[in-house]
Coordinates of C-alpha atoms and ligand atoms in Angstrom, one line a residue:
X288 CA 229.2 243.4 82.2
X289 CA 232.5 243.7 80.0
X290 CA 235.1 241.4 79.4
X291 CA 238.4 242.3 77.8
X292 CA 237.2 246.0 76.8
X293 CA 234.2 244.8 74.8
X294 CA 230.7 245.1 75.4
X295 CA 229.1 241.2 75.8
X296 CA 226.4 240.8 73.3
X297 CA 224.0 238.1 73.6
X298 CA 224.0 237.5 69.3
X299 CA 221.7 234.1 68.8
X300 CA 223.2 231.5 67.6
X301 CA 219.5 230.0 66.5
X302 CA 219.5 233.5 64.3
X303 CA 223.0 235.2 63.8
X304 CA 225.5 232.9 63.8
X305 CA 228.3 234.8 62.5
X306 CA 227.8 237.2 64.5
X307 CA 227.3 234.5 67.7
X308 CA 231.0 233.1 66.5
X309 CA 232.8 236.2 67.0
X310 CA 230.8 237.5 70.1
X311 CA 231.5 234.1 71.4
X312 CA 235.3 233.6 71.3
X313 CA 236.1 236.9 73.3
X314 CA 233.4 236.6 75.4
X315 CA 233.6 232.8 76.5
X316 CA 238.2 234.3 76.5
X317 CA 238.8 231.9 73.7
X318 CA 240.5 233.4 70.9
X319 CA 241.4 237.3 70.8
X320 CA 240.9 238.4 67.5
X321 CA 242.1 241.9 67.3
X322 CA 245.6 241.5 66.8
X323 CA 247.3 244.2 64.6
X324 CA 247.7 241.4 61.8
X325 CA 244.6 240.1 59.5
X326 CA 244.3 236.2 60.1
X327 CA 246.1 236.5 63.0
X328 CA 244.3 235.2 66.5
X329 CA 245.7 234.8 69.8
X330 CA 244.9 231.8 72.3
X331 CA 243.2 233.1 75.7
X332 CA 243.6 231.2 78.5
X333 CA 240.4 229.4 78.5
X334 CA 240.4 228.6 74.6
X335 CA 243.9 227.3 75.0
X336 CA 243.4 224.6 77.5
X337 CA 240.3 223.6 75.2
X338 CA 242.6 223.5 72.2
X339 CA 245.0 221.3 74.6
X340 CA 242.2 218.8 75.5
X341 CA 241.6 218.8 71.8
X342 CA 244.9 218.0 70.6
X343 CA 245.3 215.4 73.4
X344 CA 242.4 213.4 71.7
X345 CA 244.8 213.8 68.1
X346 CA 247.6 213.1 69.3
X347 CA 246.1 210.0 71.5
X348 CA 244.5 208.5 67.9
X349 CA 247.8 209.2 65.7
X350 CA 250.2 208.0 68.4
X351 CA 248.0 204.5 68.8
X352 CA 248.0 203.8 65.2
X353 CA 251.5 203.7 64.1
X354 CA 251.8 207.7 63.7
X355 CA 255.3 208.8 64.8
X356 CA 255.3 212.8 66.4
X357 CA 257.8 214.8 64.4
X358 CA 258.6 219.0 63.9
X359 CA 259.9 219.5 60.4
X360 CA 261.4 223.1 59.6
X361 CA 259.1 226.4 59.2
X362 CA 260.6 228.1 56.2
X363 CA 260.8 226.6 52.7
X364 CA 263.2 227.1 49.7
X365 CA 261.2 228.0 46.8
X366 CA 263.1 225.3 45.2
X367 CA 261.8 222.8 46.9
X368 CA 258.1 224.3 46.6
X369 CA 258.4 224.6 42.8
X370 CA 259.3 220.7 42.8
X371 CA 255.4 219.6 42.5
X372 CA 254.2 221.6 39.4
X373 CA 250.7 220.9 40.6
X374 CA 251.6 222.0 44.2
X375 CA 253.6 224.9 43.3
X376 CA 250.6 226.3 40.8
X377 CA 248.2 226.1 43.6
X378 CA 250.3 227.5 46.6
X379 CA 252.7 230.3 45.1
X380 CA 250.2 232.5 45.0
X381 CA 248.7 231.7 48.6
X382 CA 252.7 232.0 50.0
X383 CA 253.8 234.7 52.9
X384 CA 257.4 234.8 51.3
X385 CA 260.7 235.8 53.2
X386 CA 262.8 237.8 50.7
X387 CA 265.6 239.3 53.1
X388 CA 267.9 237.8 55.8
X389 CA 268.0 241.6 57.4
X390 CA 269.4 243.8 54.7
X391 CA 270.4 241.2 52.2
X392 CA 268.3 240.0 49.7
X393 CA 268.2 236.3 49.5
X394 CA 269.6 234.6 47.0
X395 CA 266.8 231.7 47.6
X396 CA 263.5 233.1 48.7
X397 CA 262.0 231.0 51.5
X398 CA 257.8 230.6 52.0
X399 CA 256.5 230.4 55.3
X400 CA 255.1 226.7 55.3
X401 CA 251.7 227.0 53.4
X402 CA 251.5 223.4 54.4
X403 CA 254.4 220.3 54.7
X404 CA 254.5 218.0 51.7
X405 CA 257.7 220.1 50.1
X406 CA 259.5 220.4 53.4
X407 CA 259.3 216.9 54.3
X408 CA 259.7 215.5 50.9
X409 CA 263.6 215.6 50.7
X410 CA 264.2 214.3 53.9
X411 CA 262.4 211.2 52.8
X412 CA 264.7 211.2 50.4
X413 CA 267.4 211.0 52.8
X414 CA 265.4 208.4 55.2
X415 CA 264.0 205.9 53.1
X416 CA 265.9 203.5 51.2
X417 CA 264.4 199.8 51.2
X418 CA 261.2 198.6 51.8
X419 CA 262.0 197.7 55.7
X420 CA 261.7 201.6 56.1
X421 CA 258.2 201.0 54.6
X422 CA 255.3 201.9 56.0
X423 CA 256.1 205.3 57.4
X424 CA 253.5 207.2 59.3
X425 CA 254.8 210.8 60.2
X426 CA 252.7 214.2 62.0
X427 CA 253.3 217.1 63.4
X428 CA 251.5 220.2 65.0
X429 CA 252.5 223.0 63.9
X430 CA 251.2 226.7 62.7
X431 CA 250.9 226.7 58.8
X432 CA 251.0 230.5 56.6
X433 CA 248.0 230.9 53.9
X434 CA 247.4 234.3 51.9
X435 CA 244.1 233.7 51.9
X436 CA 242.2 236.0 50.0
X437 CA 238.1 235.0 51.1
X438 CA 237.0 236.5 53.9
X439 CA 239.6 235.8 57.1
X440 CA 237.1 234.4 60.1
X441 CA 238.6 233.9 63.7
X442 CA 239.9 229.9 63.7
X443 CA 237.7 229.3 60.6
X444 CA 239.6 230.8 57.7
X445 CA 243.2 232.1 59.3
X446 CA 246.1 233.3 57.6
X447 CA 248.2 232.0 60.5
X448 CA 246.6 228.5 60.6
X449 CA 246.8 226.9 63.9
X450 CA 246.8 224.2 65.4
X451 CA 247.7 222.4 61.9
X452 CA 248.2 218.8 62.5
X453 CA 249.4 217.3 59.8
X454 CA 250.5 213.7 59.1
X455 CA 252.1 211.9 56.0
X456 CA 252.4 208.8 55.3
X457 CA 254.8 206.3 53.2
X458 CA 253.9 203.3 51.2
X459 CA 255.3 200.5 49.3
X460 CA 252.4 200.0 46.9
X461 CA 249.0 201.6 45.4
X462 CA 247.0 199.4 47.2
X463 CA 248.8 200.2 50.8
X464 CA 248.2 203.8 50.4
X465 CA 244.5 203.2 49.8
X466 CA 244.0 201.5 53.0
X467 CA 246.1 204.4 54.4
X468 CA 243.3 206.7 53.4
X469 CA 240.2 204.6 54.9
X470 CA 242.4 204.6 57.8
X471 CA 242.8 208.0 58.2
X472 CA 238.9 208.4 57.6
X473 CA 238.4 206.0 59.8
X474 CA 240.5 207.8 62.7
X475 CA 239.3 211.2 61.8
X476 CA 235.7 209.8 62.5
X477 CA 236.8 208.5 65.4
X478 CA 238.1 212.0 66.4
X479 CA 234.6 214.0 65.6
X480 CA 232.8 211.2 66.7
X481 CA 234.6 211.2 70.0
X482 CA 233.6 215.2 70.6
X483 CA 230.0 214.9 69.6
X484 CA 230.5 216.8 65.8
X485 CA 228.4 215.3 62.9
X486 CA 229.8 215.8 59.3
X487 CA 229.3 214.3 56.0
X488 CA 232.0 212.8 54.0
X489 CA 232.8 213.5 50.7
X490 CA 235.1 212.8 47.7
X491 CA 235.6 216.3 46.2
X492 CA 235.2 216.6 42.4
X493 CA 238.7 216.7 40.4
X494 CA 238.6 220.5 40.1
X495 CA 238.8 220.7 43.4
X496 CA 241.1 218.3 45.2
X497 CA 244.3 218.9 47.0
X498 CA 246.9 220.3 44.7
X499 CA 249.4 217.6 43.9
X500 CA 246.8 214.7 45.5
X501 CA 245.4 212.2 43.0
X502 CA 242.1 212.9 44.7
X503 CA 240.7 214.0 48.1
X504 CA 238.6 212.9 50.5
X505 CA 236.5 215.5 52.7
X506 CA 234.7 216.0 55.8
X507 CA 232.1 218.7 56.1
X508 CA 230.0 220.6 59.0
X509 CA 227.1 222.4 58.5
X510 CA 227.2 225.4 60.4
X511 CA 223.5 226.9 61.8
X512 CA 223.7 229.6 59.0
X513 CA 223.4 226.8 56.2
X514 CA 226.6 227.1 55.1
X515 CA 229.0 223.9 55.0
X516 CA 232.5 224.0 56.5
X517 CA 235.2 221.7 55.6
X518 CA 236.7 220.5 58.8
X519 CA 239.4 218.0 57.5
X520 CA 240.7 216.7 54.7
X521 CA 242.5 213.0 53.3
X522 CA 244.4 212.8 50.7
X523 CA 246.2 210.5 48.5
X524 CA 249.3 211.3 46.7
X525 CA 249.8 208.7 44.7
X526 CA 253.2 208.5 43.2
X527 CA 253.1 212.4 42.3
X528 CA 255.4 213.8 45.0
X529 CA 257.7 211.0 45.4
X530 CA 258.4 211.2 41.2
X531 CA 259.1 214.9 42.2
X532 CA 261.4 215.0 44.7
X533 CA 263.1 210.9 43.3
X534 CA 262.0 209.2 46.3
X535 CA 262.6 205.5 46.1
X536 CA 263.1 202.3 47.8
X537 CA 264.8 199.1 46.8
X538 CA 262.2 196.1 46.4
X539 CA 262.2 193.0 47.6
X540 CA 264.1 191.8 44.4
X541 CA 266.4 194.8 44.7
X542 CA 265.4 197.2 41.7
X543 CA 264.4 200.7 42.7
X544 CA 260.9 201.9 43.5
X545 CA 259.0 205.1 43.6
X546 CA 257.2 205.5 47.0
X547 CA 253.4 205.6 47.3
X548 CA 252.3 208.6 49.7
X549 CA 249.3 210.2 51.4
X550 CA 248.3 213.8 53.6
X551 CA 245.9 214.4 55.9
X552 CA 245.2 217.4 58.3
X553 CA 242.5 219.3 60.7
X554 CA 243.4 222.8 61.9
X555 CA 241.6 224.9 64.4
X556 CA 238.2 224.2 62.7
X557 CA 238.5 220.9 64.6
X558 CA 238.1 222.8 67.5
X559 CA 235.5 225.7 65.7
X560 CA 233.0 222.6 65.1
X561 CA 232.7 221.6 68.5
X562 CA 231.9 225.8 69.2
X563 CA 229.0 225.5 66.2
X564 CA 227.9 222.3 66.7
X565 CA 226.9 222.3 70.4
X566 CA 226.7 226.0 70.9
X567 CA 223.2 227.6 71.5
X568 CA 221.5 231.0 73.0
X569 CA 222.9 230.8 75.7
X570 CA 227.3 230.3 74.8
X571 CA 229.5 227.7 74.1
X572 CA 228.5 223.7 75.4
X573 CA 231.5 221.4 76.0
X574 CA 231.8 217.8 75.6
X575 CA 232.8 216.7 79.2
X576 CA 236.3 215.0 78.0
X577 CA 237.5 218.6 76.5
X578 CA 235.8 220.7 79.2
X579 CA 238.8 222.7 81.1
X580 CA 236.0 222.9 84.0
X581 CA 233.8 220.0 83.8
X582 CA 231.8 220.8 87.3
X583 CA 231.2 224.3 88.6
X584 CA 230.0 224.3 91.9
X585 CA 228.2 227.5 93.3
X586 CA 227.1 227.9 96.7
X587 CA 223.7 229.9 96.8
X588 CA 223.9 231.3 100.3
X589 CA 221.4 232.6 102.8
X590 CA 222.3 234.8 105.5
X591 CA 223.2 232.6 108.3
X592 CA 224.1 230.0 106.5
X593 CA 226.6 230.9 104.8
X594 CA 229.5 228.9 106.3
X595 CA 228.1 225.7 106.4
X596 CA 226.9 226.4 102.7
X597 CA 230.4 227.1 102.2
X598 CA 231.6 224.1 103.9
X599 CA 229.0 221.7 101.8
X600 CA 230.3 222.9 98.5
X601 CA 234.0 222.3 99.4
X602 CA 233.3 219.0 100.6
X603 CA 231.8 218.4 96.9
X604 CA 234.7 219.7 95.1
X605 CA 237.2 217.4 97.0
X606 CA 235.6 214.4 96.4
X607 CA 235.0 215.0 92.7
X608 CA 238.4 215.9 92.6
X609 CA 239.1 212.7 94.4
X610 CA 237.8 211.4 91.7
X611 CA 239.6 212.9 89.0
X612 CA 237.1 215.7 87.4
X613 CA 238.2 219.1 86.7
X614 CA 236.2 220.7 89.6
X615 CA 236.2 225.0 90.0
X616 CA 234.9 225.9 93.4
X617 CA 233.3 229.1 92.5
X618 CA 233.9 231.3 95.8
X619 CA 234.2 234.9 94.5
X620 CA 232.1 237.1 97.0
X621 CA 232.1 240.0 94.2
X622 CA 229.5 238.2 91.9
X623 CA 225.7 237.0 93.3
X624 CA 225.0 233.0 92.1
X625 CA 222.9 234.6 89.3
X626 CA 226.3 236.3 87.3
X627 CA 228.1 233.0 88.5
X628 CA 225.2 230.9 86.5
X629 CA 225.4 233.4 83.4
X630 CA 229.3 232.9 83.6
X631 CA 229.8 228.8 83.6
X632 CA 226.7 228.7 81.3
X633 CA 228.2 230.8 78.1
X634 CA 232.0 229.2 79.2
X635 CA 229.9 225.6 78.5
X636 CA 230.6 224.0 81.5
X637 CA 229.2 220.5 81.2
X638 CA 227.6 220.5 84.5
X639 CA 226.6 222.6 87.7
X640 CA 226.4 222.4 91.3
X641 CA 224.2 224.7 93.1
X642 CA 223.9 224.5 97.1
X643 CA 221.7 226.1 98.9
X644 CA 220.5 225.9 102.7
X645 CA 217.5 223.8 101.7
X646 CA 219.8 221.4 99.6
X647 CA 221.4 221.4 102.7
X648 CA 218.8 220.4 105.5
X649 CA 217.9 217.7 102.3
X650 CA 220.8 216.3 102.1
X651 CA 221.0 217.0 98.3
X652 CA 222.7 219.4 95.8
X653 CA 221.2 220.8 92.9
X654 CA 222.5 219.3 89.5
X655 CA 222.5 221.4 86.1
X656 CA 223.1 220.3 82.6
X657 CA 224.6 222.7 80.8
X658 CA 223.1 221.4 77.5
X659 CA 219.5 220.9 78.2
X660 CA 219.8 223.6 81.0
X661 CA 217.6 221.1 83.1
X662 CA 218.0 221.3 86.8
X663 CA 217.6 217.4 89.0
X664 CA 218.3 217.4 93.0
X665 CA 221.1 214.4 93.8
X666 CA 221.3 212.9 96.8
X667 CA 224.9 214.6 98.5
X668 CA 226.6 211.0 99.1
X669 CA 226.2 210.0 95.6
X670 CA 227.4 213.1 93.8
X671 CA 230.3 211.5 92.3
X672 CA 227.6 208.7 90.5
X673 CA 225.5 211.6 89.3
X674 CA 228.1 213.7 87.7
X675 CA 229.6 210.3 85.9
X676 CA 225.9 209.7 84.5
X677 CA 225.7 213.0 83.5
X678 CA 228.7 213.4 82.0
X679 CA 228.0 210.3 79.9
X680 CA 224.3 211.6 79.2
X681 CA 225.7 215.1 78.3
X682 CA 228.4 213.3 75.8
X683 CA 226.0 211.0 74.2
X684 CA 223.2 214.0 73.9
X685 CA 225.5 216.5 72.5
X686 CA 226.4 213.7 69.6
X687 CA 222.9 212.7 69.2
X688 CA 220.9 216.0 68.8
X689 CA 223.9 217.4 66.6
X690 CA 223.9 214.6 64.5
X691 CA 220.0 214.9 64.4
X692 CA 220.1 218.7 63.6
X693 CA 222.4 218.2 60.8
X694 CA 220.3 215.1 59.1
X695 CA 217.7 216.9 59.1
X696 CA 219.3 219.0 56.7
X697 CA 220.5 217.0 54.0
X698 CA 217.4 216.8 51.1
X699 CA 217.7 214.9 47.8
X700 CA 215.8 216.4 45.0
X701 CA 215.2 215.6 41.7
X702 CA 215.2 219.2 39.7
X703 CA 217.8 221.9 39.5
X704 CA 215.1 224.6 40.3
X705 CA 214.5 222.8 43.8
X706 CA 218.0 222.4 44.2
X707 CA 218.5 226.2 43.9
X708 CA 215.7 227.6 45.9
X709 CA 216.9 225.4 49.0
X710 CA 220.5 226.3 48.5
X711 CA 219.3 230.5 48.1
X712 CA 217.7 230.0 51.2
X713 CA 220.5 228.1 52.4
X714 CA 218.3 225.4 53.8
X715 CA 221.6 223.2 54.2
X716 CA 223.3 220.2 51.9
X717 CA 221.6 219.5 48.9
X718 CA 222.3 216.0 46.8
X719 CA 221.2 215.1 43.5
X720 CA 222.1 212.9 40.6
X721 CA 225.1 213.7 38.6
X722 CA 226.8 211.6 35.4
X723 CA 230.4 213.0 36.5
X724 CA 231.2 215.0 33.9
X725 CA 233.6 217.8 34.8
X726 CA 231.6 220.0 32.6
X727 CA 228.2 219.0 33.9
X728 CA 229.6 219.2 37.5
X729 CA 230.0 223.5 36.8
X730 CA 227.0 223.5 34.9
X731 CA 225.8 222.3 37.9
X732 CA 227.3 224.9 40.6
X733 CA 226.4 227.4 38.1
X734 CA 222.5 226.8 38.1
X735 CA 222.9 226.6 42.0
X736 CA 224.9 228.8 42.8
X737 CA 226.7 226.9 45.2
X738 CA 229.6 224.1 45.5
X739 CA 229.7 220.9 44.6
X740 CA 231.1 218.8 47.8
X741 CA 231.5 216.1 45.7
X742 CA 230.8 212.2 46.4
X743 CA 229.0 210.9 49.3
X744 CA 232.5 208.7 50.7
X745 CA 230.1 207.7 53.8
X746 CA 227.5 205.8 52.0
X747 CA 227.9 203.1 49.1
X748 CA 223.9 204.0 47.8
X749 CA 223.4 204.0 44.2
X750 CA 221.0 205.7 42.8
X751 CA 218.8 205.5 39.5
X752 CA 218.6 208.7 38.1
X753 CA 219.4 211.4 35.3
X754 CA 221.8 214.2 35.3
X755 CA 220.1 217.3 36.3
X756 CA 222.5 218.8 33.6
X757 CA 222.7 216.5 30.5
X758 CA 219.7 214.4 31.3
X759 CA 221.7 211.1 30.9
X760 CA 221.4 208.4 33.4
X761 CA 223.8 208.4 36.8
X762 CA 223.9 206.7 39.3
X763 CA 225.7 208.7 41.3
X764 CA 224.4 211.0 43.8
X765 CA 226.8 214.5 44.8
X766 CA 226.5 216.7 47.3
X767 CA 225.9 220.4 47.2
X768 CA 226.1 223.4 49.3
X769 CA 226.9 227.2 50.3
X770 CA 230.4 226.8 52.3
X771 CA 232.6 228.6 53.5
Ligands
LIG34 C1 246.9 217.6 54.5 C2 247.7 217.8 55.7 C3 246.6 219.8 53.5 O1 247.1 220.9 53.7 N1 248.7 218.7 53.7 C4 249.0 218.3 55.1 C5 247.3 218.5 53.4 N2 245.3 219.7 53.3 S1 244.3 221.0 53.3 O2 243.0 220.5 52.9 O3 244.8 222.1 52.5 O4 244.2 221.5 54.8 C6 243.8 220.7 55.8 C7 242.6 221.2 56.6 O5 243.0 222.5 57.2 C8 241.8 223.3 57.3 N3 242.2 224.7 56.7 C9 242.1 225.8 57.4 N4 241.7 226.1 58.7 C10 241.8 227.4 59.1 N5 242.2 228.4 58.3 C11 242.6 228.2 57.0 N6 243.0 229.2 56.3 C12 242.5 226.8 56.5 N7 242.9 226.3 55.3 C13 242.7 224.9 55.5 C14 240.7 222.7 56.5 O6 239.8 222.1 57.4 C15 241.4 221.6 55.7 O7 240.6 220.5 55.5
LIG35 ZN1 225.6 215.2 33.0

């Protein structure tokens, strides 16, 4: 079989995963990754009305906890990206930069939005001007531009970053933006919680954090292959970009303030980590709520039987879709049930219907789970109860097992030479003790050869140990890994 000019390979996901990734998003017509520009992806049909039930659950979590929707401007004066010396240092270099309006140089440069923080900055300025515009809780969707100079991956590392939804946020005081940022890990837990995707959150070490952020909170995947993938980020601001762009408000006792701010923001990965976290042998498994088809019904015809088979299955479909499931009645005569199994199974469809003529004369159907691929027979009046349990079952299953498959993987050791032969062998996320010292922190990802994810943010354990580096006590405990 081929689909969209390429051969479909069956790469494991149990043993090739990068591989599996790429195979996967043409084959499942998710993401087309051969357009003519590096870091550029296109949106198939199918992966696009995942990455719609995806952003529906964003957009549902931001819009019910104070979060106005917002689209700020694309293209950004180099004057206003230079404002945050921090920022500027850190994204000049990663900039797609428009030089010419047709054949006249520009005066001004302007960088394709490498993220928002500079192009929403001024406006603030503009907007807020006493503390009754205080909180305010701004986001947008938008595509984002990164030079990125690792490796490009299809939705994992892009160059056009999409969908990039961003929100920032506008405080009164230190304190306020602190809750902002347990808020924000609060709903983005919520949000992987709510599709099934473990992660382990992090505070990343200084040398690492957001440029322009006073520090930066992390949530990481770990993908099959070992490897650890950020899948969203938190950060707060402090007073950094409000000092550089003079954003103030007037106080209650009417002298002039700057404003407290934070970022936060999950791209595509979102939407990757629900691919690698439930995926398996056999294609992609989908979390009932974002399945485009949640139920695929396929009639398994005999000769003879064919129309009441038929007529069994359509029945079915109408009264799930009665019921409000996104039902496909799979009638093409072209493909035998076998190719129609193959076909919902590597798509991830949640859950199958098969009738047959026995299933007929039984007064049953034939129920599939697409994630433990095990097969139940349903009484036919009570289809619409079964494929609510199942759903449910699938949802809770996916979490579970996921969660369970990435615990499993998290050792604590207590010498560097452990450390390093679990990491070589990328065995998964590796956490020992650690005094906090910048220089013992490279020290550290030196001997390892790996990255330091920083903090656990998700645990408030202390520990009694010694540096692996300088041998002094910590009580700390940091996280390391390969990533991506
Ligand atoms: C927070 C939102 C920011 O840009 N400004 C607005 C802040 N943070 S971030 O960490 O730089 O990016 C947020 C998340 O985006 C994902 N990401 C990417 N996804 C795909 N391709 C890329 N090239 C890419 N770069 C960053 C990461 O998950 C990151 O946490
Ligand atoms: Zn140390």
């Amino acid at each position: 079989m081929k689909v969209h000019g390429l051969p479909v390979k069956r790469q494991k996901w149990s043993s090739d995963f990068g591989e599996w990734f790429r195979d996967i998003l043409i084959n499942a017509e998710i993401m087309d990754y051969r357009y003519p520009i590096k870091g550029s992806g296109v949106w198939m049909p199918y992966g696009f009305k995942i990455r719609k039930n995806v952003l529906q659950i964003i957009r549902d979590l931001l819009d019910n906890s104070g979060h106005s929707e917002t689209l700020f401007p694309l293209l950004i004066p180099e004057t206003s990206l230079a404002q945050e010396s921090a920022h500027v240092k850190s994204f000049e270099g990663e900039c797609f930069w428009v030089t010419h309006g047709g054949y006249d140089p520009l005066k001004v440069r302007y960088a394709l939005r490498p993220t928002s923080e500079t192009v929403i900055a001024p406006m603030l300025k503009l907007w807020i001007r006493s503390h009754a515009d205080l909180p305010k809780k701004l986001y947008q969707v938008v595509n984002v531009f990164r030079y990125e100079t690792k490796a490009t991956r299809p939705i994992i590392r892009m160059r056009e970053v999409e969908p990039f939804k961003e929100a920032h946020t506008c405080h009164t005081s230190a304190e306020e933006a602190e809750q902002q940022v347990n808020e924000a890990i609060k709903l983005y837990k919520q949000f992987f919680d709510d599709i099934g995707i473990p992660y382990v959150v992090s505070r990343r070490p200084d040398w690492d954090k957001f440029a322009g952020a006073l520090y930066t909170i992390a949530f990481d995947l770990l993908c099959p292959d070992g490897r650890a993938l950020q899948i969203g980020t938190v950060h707060n601001l402090g007073q950094n970009f409000a000092k550089a762009f003079g954003i103030t408000y007037e106080t209650m006792d009417g002298s002039q303030e700057y404003i407290w701010t934070t970022s936060y923001g999950i791209s595509g990965r979102g939407i990757a980590a629900v691919l690698i976290a439930h995926g398996d042998d056999n294609g992609i498994v989908l979390p009932p709520k974002i399945a485009p088809t949640q139920v695929a019904i396929v009639p398994v015809p005999y000769k003879g039987k064919e129309e009441e088979v038929n007529q069994a299955c359509a029945d079915v479909a109408t009264k799930l879709k009665e019921a409000n499931y996104r039902v496909e009645l799979d009638m093409r005569g072209d493909l035998t049930p076998g190719n129609k199994f193959y076909y919902w199974e590597l798509r991830g469809v949640p859950i199958r219907i098969e009738i047959g003529p026995r299933d007929l004369a039984n007064g049953v159907v034939t129920i599939v789970r697409r994630d433990s691929l095990k097969k139940q027979t349903w009484k036919m009046d009570d289809v619409v109860c079964a494929v609510k349990r199942f759903a449910e079952e699938i949802t809770r299953d996916l979490r579970t097992n996921a969660a369970a498959w990435m615990k499993e993987r998290v050792y604590r050791v207590n010498s560097l030479g452990e450390a390093k032969t679990l990491l070589k062998r990328r065995a998964g996320i590796v956490e020992v003790a650690w005094c906090g010292k910048e220089d013992c922190g490279h020290s550290l990802e030196e001997a390892v050869e790996a990255r330091l994810l920083g903090f656990p943010e998700d645990t408030t354990e202390k520990v009694d140990g010694k540096c692996l580096v300088c041998g002094e006590s910590a009580n700390n405990i940091v996280r390391l890994a390969q990533a991506y």
